[in-house]
Amino acid sequence: MDRFNRKTPEILTFEDPDTYPESAAGWIADRLRELASRKEGVSIGLSGGSTPASIYRALSRNTPGAGIPWRRITFFFGDERCVPPEHEQSNYRMAKEALFDHIPIDGFRVRRIRGEEPDPSRAAALYEELAPESFDLLLLGMGGDGHTASLFPGSPALEEDERKFVAVTAPVYPRMRVTLTPPVIAGAGLVAVLIKGREKARAVYEALSGEYNPVKTPIQLALNGTWILDGEAAAMVGEICCERTEDPLEI
Ligand code: 6PG
């Protein structure tokens, strides 16, 4: 606990930006194997974004021999842009191209948010019925403004404490989105925050050291998780008191 009486996350730093996707994928693979050794079915919530995409590609590249029981994993999404699944902005399309197309799963185990629904509130309500009570592993990205999933600073969705998924308007294109809400992050078994790049260093620092105010800095909702950073995103972390490791991981 820090001076704001909140948790500080476990911080893993993989210094080399070039091998960061493999190292982060190795951490995820370890968690999936552990979860599958304890449970018959494992649920994972996927994030959109370029950093998660590079990690999904690393996961799919290294999957032969990695011993990940893909057929026992059900894939969900933490947010979606309100576009059809084949659209270039679709998080489902990104995950399909980066991961699903390359691993042995059947379509039944991929539960996407219906971005093509004309009414995003209905898409959110439908997804609430599909989503598990809680995710075993929830992957989140972070934007330079501290947003996570499609919870942007100041969003009314940050005040939501009952619904699990809601429709939101984002300040960036595509503006209509469906996103998970704070209780979903709080209720997940494991939360991993995947952050890479120099342009995120200040936001990481502010989230970890600034006053606890998730309405201003939504990623603070994930202070209960493991933050997996590359050396550039972690550039200012040394100035605050957080656990830090630098062990390279292999899938
Ligand atoms: C999305 C996200 C979003 C994303 C971050 C980080 O659908 O865009 O779920 O929260 O993860 O913006 O994205 P980058 O890794 O591309 O910066």
Coordinates of C-alpha atoms and ligand atoms in Angstrom, one line a residue:
M1 CA 0.0 0.0 0.0
D2 CA 1.3 3.5 -0.7
R3 CA 0.4 6.9 0.8
F4 CA -3.0 6.8 -1.0
N5 CA -3.8 3.5 0.7
R6 CA -3.9 1.7 -2.6
K7 CA -2.0 -1.3 -3.9
T8 CA 1.1 -1.0 -6.0
P9 CA 1.3 -3.5 -8.8
E10 CA 4.0 -6.1 -9.4
I11 CA 6.2 -4.6 -12.1
L12 CA 8.0 -6.8 -14.6
T13 CA 10.4 -4.9 -16.9
F14 CA 11.9 -6.5 -20.0
E15 CA 14.5 -4.0 -21.1
D16 CA 14.9 -4.8 -24.7
P17 CA 12.1 -3.4 -26.8
D18 CA 12.9 -5.9 -29.6
T19 CA 12.4 -9.0 -27.5
Y20 CA 9.6 -7.5 -25.3
P21 CA 6.8 -9.2 -27.2
E22 CA 8.4 -12.6 -26.8
S23 CA 9.1 -12.0 -23.1
A24 CA 5.5 -10.8 -22.4
A25 CA 4.2 -13.7 -24.4
G26 CA 6.3 -16.0 -22.2
W27 CA 4.7 -14.6 -19.1
I28 CA 1.2 -15.1 -20.5
A29 CA 2.0 -18.7 -21.7
D30 CA 3.2 -19.5 -18.1
R31 CA 0.0 -18.2 -16.6
L32 CA -2.2 -20.1 -19.1
R33 CA -0.3 -23.3 -18.4
E34 CA -0.7 -22.8 -14.6
L35 CA -4.4 -22.0 -14.9
A36 CA -5.0 -25.0 -17.1
S37 CA -3.3 -27.2 -14.6
R38 CA -5.9 -26.2 -12.0
K39 CA -9.0 -25.7 -14.1
E40 CA -10.7 -27.6 -16.9
G41 CA -11.7 -24.4 -18.8
V42 CA -9.8 -21.1 -18.7
S43 CA -11.1 -17.7 -19.8
I44 CA -8.9 -14.9 -21.1
G45 CA -10.0 -11.4 -21.9
L46 CA -8.1 -9.8 -24.8
S47 CA -7.2 -6.2 -25.3
G48 CA -6.9 -4.3 -28.5
G49 CA -3.9 -2.1 -29.4
S50 CA -0.6 -2.4 -31.1
T51 CA 1.4 -3.6 -28.1
P52 CA -1.0 -6.5 -27.3
A53 CA -1.1 -7.3 -31.1
S54 CA 2.7 -7.8 -31.1
I55 CA 2.4 -10.0 -28.1
Y56 CA -0.3 -12.2 -29.7
R57 CA 1.9 -12.6 -32.7
A58 CA 4.8 -13.7 -30.5
L59 CA 2.4 -16.1 -28.7
S60 CA 1.3 -17.6 -32.0
R61 CA 4.9 -17.8 -33.4
N62 CA 6.1 -19.8 -30.4
T63 CA 3.1 -21.9 -29.9
P64 CA 4.4 -25.3 -31.3
G65 CA 5.8 -27.2 -28.4
A66 CA 4.8 -24.5 -25.9
G67 CA 2.4 -26.8 -24.2
I68 CA -0.4 -24.3 -24.0
P69 CA -3.7 -26.2 -24.0
W70 CA -5.4 -23.9 -26.5
R71 CA -8.5 -26.0 -26.8
R72 CA -9.4 -25.5 -23.2
I73 CA -9.1 -21.7 -23.4
T74 CA -12.1 -19.5 -24.2
F75 CA -11.2 -16.1 -25.6
F76 CA -13.2 -13.0 -24.8
F77 CA -12.6 -9.3 -25.4
G78 CA -12.3 -6.4 -23.0
D79 CA -13.5 -3.9 -25.5
E80 CA -14.4 -3.5 -29.2
R81 CA -14.8 -0.7 -31.6
C82 CA -18.3 -0.5 -33.2
V83 CA -17.3 -1.7 -36.6
P84 CA -17.9 -5.0 -38.4
P85 CA -15.6 -7.9 -37.6
E86 CA -13.8 -7.7 -40.9
H87 CA -13.1 -4.0 -40.5
E88 CA -9.4 -2.9 -40.1
Q89 CA -10.3 -1.2 -36.8
S90 CA -11.9 -4.4 -35.3
N91 CA -10.2 -5.8 -32.2
Y92 CA -11.6 -9.2 -33.2
R93 CA -10.0 -9.0 -36.6
M94 CA -6.6 -8.0 -35.0
A95 CA -6.7 -10.9 -32.6
K96 CA -7.9 -13.3 -35.4
E97 CA -5.0 -12.3 -37.7
A98 CA -2.4 -12.2 -34.9
L99 CA -3.4 -15.3 -32.9
F100 CA -6.6 -17.3 -33.7
D101 CA -5.6 -18.1 -37.3
H102 CA -2.4 -19.7 -36.1
I103 CA -3.4 -21.8 -33.1
P104 CA -5.4 -25.0 -32.7
I105 CA -8.8 -23.7 -31.5
D106 CA -12.3 -24.0 -32.8
G107 CA -14.5 -20.9 -33.5
F108 CA -16.8 -21.8 -30.6
R109 CA -14.1 -20.8 -28.1
V110 CA -13.8 -17.3 -29.4
R111 CA -16.5 -15.0 -28.1
R112 CA -16.4 -11.6 -29.7
I113 CA -18.3 -8.4 -29.0
R114 CA -20.7 -7.7 -31.8
G115 CA -19.2 -4.4 -33.1
E116 CA -21.6 -4.5 -36.1
E117 CA -24.7 -4.2 -34.0
P118 CA -26.5 -0.9 -35.0
D119 CA -27.2 -0.2 -31.3
P120 CA -23.9 -0.4 -29.2
S121 CA -25.9 -0.6 -25.9
R122 CA -27.5 -3.8 -27.2
A123 CA -24.1 -5.2 -28.2
A124 CA -22.9 -4.4 -24.6
A125 CA -26.0 -6.1 -23.1
L126 CA -25.5 -9.2 -25.3
Y127 CA -21.9 -9.4 -24.3
E128 CA -22.8 -9.3 -20.7
E129 CA -24.7 -12.5 -21.2
L130 CA -21.8 -14.2 -22.9
A131 CA -19.0 -13.0 -20.7
P132 CA -17.9 -15.2 -17.7
E133 CA -18.6 -14.2 -14.1
S134 CA -15.0 -13.2 -14.0
F135 CA -12.0 -13.6 -16.3
D136 CA -9.2 -16.0 -15.2
L137 CA -6.7 -13.8 -17.0
L138 CA -7.5 -10.3 -18.3
L139 CA -5.0 -8.5 -20.6
L140 CA -5.1 -4.7 -20.8
G141 CA -3.2 -2.1 -22.8
M142 CA -2.8 1.5 -21.9
G143 CA -2.9 4.7 -24.0
G144 CA -0.7 7.7 -23.4
D145 CA -3.6 9.4 -21.8
G146 CA -3.9 6.6 -19.2
H147 CA -7.0 5.0 -20.8
T148 CA -7.4 1.2 -20.7
A149 CA -9.8 -0.9 -22.7
S150 CA -12.2 1.8 -23.9
L151 CA -12.3 3.5 -20.5
F152 CA -11.1 7.0 -21.4
P153 CA -10.4 9.7 -18.8
G154 CA -13.6 11.3 -17.7
S155 CA -15.9 8.6 -19.2
P156 CA -19.2 8.0 -17.4
A157 CA -18.4 4.3 -17.7
L158 CA -15.7 4.8 -15.0
E159 CA -18.5 5.3 -12.5
E160 CA -20.3 2.1 -13.4
D161 CA -20.4 -0.4 -10.6
E162 CA -23.1 -2.9 -11.7
R163 CA -23.0 -3.5 -15.5
K164 CA -20.0 -5.4 -16.8
F165 CA -20.0 -4.0 -20.3
V166 CA -21.4 -0.7 -21.6
A167 CA -21.4 1.4 -24.7
V168 CA -19.2 4.5 -24.7
T169 CA -18.1 7.3 -26.9
A170 CA -14.3 7.6 -27.1
P171 CA -12.5 10.8 -27.9
V172 CA -10.7 9.0 -30.8
Y173 CA -11.7 7.2 -33.9
P174 CA -13.6 4.9 -34.0
R175 CA -15.6 6.8 -31.4
M176 CA -18.4 4.3 -30.7
R177 CA -17.1 1.5 -28.5
V178 CA -18.2 -1.3 -26.1
T179 CA -16.0 -1.6 -23.1
L180 CA -15.7 -3.6 -19.9
T181 CA -16.3 -1.6 -16.7
P182 CA -14.3 -1.2 -13.4
P183 CA -15.9 -4.2 -11.7
V184 CA -14.6 -6.5 -14.4
I185 CA -11.1 -5.4 -13.8
A186 CA -11.6 -5.7 -10.0
G187 CA -13.1 -9.2 -10.3
A188 CA -10.5 -10.8 -12.7
G189 CA -8.4 -13.6 -11.3
L190 CA -5.2 -12.2 -12.9
V191 CA -4.7 -8.9 -14.6
A192 CA -1.8 -8.1 -16.9
V193 CA -1.1 -4.6 -18.2
L194 CA 1.0 -4.6 -21.3
I195 CA 2.8 -1.4 -22.0
K196 CA 5.7 -0.7 -24.4
G197 CA 7.4 2.5 -25.7
R198 CA 9.0 5.7 -24.6
E199 CA 5.8 7.7 -25.3
K200 CA 4.1 5.8 -22.4
A201 CA 6.8 6.4 -19.8
R202 CA 5.3 9.5 -18.3
A203 CA 1.8 8.0 -18.2
V204 CA 3.2 5.0 -16.4
Y205 CA 5.0 7.2 -13.9
E206 CA 1.9 9.3 -13.3
A207 CA -0.4 6.3 -12.9
L208 CA 2.0 4.7 -10.3
S209 CA 3.0 7.8 -8.4
G210 CA 0.1 10.2 -8.8
E211 CA -3.0 10.7 -6.7
Y212 CA -5.4 7.7 -7.0
N213 CA -8.1 8.9 -9.3
P214 CA -9.2 6.4 -11.9
V215 CA -11.6 8.9 -13.5
K216 CA -8.6 10.9 -14.5
T217 CA -6.2 8.0 -14.9
P218 CA -8.3 4.9 -15.7
I219 CA -5.3 2.5 -15.8
Q220 CA -5.1 2.9 -12.0
L221 CA -8.1 0.5 -11.9
A222 CA -5.5 -2.2 -12.7
L223 CA -3.1 -1.5 -9.8
N224 CA -4.1 -4.9 -8.5
G225 CA -2.3 -6.5 -11.6
T226 CA 1.1 -7.3 -13.0
W227 CA 2.4 -4.5 -15.2
I228 CA 4.6 -5.8 -18.0
L229 CA 6.8 -3.0 -19.3
D230 CA 9.7 -2.7 -21.8
G231 CA 12.7 -0.6 -20.7
E232 CA 11.4 2.5 -22.5
A233 CA 8.0 2.5 -20.8
A234 CA 9.7 1.8 -17.5
A235 CA 12.2 4.6 -18.0
M236 CA 10.7 6.6 -15.0
V237 CA 9.7 3.7 -12.8
G238 CA 13.1 3.7 -11.1
E239 CA 12.1 7.0 -9.5
I240 CA 9.3 5.4 -7.5
C241 CA 9.3 2.5 -5.1
C242 CA 8.0 -0.5 -7.0
E243 CA 9.2 -4.1 -7.1
R244 CA 11.0 -4.6 -10.4
T245 CA 12.5 -7.6 -12.1
E246 CA 14.4 -8.0 -15.3
D247 CA 14.6 -11.7 -15.8
P248 CA 14.2 -12.6 -19.5
L249 CA 11.4 -15.2 -20.0
E250 CA 11.1 -17.7 -22.7
I251 CA 7.9 -19.3 -23.9
Ligands
6PG1 C1 -8.2 -0.5 -27.9 C2 -7.7 -0.9 -26.6 C3 -6.9 0.1 -25.9 C4 -5.4 -0.2 -26.2 C5 -4.5 1.0 -25.7 C6 -3.0 0.7 -26.1 O1 -9.1 -1.2 -28.4 O2 -7.6 0.4 -28.5 O3 -8.2 -1.9 -25.9 O4 -7.1 0.3 -24.5 O5 -5.0 -1.3 -25.6 O6 -4.9 2.1 -26.4 O7 -2.9 0.6 -27.4 P1 -1.4 0.7 -28.1 O8 -0.7 -0.5 -27.6 O9 -1.8 0.6 -29.6 O10 -0.8 2.0 -27.7

